[in-house]
Amino acid sequence: MPVAEVARRMLDTYPREFSLDRDLLVRCIEACSDCAESCTQCADDCLGEEMVQDLTTCIRLCLDCSDVCTTTGRVVSRRTGFDPAVTAAVLTACIAACGRCAAECEIHAAHGMEHCRVCATECRSCEQACQDLLAAI
Amino acid sequence: MPVAEVARRMLDTYPREFSLDRDLLVRCIEACSDCAESCTQCADDCLGEEMVQDLTTCIRLCLDCSDVCTTTGRVVSRRTGFDPAVTAAVLTACIAACGRCAAECEIHAAHGMEHCRVCATECRSCEQACQDLLAAI
Amino acid sequence: MPVAEVARRMLDTYPREFSLDRDLLVRCIEACSDCAESCTQCADDCLGEEMVQDLTTCIRLCLDCSDVCTTTGRVVSRRTGFDPAVTAAVLTACIAACGRCAAECEIHAAHGMEHCRVCATECRSCEQACQDLLAAI
Amino acid sequence: MPVAEVARRMLDTYPREFSLDRDLLVRCIEACSDCAESCTQCADDCLGEEMVQDLTTCIRLCLDCSDVCTTTGRVVSRRTGFDPAVTAAVLTACIAACGRCAAECEIHAAHGMEHCRVCATECRSCEQACQDLLAAI
């Protein structure tokens, strides 16, 4: 089942009210999940390339981005005791990590690295989803 | 985009051969992602219930299961330097965590906890996806 | 062995030069490790209290803080392909999470919750260590 | 402060009884924390080496081991709703990940990679601490 559907079903059963826009929240959870996965795999794909020496910055930024997206997805998924300032700071960090990782992947995508092209798209989607949720807090 | 589609596109661009069945692998990655999300939310939903005192074992098992699923999804996503013994041990731990969390959630689902019902289903799906991948290693 | 000693030994064997102050970096890594641990345990200690109903905001903030500290410790530990903007954004998120979790724990510490008192101290230490490293970037 | 001291102080304030040996538990928590840190840094140190092409298996096993140790440290830190079967399965996975990562790092340590030498020691310590705690469950 898509993570978005899991997230939506779980939010529908949440026992309290919550004020955040449900669609923006589901979109952000899904984007964080997608981007964490694409970054984990892109780092590993880079390790599998013959020219791994040229991809070390990309690997590092993918590892950072995967960690930050995983944490962001968890923080935004929690509704009880919601804190706007912490959530905003974490979304801001995720926007930075996704934007920087996307920019690096786009360089390698332009030189024919297909996994970097797919990963850059996921990073840009996650950057946007975090910006949209941040604007709604 | 569903995580399964992200995982599939990234696997399609992997620069080396790999021997694991692609469909089982994608299914396991998606199930780990889904189950990590449902467990993070179920723990939080339980915290939001008036009868949280009766749900502390469920919260704890959901926290464990979310952590184990996140780690398992990462380990199976990495193809370079694949190690069957480590992967098998991690899948075995995930099967244990999912099975135990499902059993606990099923108890509360039978008493009308809807988030536990949804979460139990995801835990059982992930338990099965990990068993299927483990059988193929 | 203390994590600080492990971090120092590993930094001493790093094959390239790096510009960040080594003592501030080791201190931040140790503080993130300590705070992740105290928050994981404080959330669990709160779950073990009879009055868990009054501690749900504390549990949630501890879970967030543990996740953010774990990710921050990983990001600052990586030297290859270092990116100041991503690191600064992650440290800023960690300062927010630690400060908010400390403030909540301090309320419960004032009412005799000993685990909240210990945890608040670790959160304040980590908040400070992240501020010091951020100032040095 | 050493993580072991943080863990001990937090366990001392746990509001319920628990049956596991406190010293073995503290030792395991500290070892997981140390090993997660050394593996995160060893993966990064390997990325910084000129001969990174020869270290891709080491990087991958370090990434796996860091993830597994982080999750294991969290699972054993939680006392409420303790489940012996889940804990045993997670410790078994950690023993496998640490043992395999140690063996790989020892190969590179024998060829002069100092970070692999330090990391192998931490992996062996963590493997032992997990075995000791597993034997006590």
mmCIF file of C-alpha atoms in Angstrom, chain B residues 17-65:
data_model
loop_
_atom_site.group_PDB
_atom_site.id
_atom_site.type_symbol
_atom_site.label_atom_id
_atom_site.label_comp_id
_atom_site.label_asym_id
_atom_site.label_seq_id
_atom_site.Cartn_x
_atom_site.Cartn_y
_atom_site.Cartn_z
ATOM 1 C CA GLU B 17 23.979 -6.957 -11.283
ATOM 2 C CA PHE B 18 22.295 -8.284 -8.175
ATOM 3 C CA SER B 19 20.844 -11.675 -7.502
ATOM 4 C CA LEU B 20 17.851 -11.037 -5.220
ATOM 5 C CA ASP B 21 14.352 -11.202 -6.702
ATOM 6 C CA ARG B 22 13.417 -7.627 -7.576
ATOM 7 C CA ASP B 23 9.702 -7.917 -6.775
ATOM 8 C CA LEU B 24 10.284 -9.454 -3.348
ATOM 9 C CA LEU B 25 12.848 -6.769 -2.596
ATOM 10 C CA VAL B 26 10.592 -3.888 -3.641
ATOM 11 C CA ARG B 27 7.724 -5.403 -1.663
ATOM 12 C CA CYS B 28 9.900 -5.671 1.451
ATOM 13 C CA ILE B 29 11.162 -2.070 1.143
ATOM 14 C CA GLU B 30 7.590 -0.792 0.771
ATOM 15 C CA ALA B 31 6.307 -2.902 3.667
ATOM 16 C CA CYS B 32 9.093 -1.670 5.979
ATOM 17 C CA SER B 33 8.315 1.919 5.024
ATOM 18 C CA ASP B 34 4.568 1.440 5.578
ATOM 19 C CA CYS B 35 5.012 -0.371 8.864
ATOM 20 C CA ALA B 36 7.502 2.170 10.242
ATOM 21 C CA GLU B 37 4.957 4.889 9.468
ATOM 22 C CA SER B 38 1.940 3.077 10.931
ATOM 23 C CA CYS B 39 3.880 2.201 14.112
ATOM 24 C CA THR B 40 5.135 5.782 14.615
ATOM 25 C CA GLN B 41 1.570 7.026 14.246
ATOM 26 C CA CYS B 42 -0.001 4.228 16.322
ATOM 27 C CA ALA B 43 2.348 5.030 19.241
ATOM 28 C CA ASP B 44 1.306 8.662 18.929
ATOM 29 C CA ASP B 45 -2.397 7.818 18.570
ATOM 30 C CA CYS B 46 -2.149 5.710 21.745
ATOM 31 C CA LEU B 47 -0.578 8.721 23.522
ATOM 32 C CA GLY B 48 -3.617 10.736 22.453
ATOM 33 C CA GLU B 49 -6.115 8.274 23.976
ATOM 34 C CA GLU B 50 -7.689 8.930 27.363
ATOM 35 C CA MET B 51 -6.854 5.384 28.415
ATOM 36 C CA VAL B 52 -3.145 5.728 27.560
ATOM 37 C CA GLN B 53 -2.322 3.966 30.836
ATOM 38 C CA ASP B 54 -3.645 0.712 29.309
ATOM 39 C CA LEU B 55 -1.655 1.163 26.101
ATOM 40 C CA THR B 56 1.932 1.525 27.340
ATOM 41 C CA THR B 57 3.004 -1.936 26.159
ATOM 42 C CA CYS B 58 1.496 -1.165 22.755
ATOM 43 C CA ILE B 59 3.337 2.173 22.579
ATOM 44 C CA ARG B 60 6.622 0.536 23.470
ATOM 45 C CA LEU B 61 6.267 -2.274 20.931
ATOM 46 C CA CYS B 62 5.272 0.249 18.247
ATOM 47 C CA LEU B 63 8.395 2.327 18.985
ATOM 48 C CA ASP B 64 10.592 -0.777 18.752
ATOM 49 C CA CYS B 65 8.865 -1.941 15.580
#
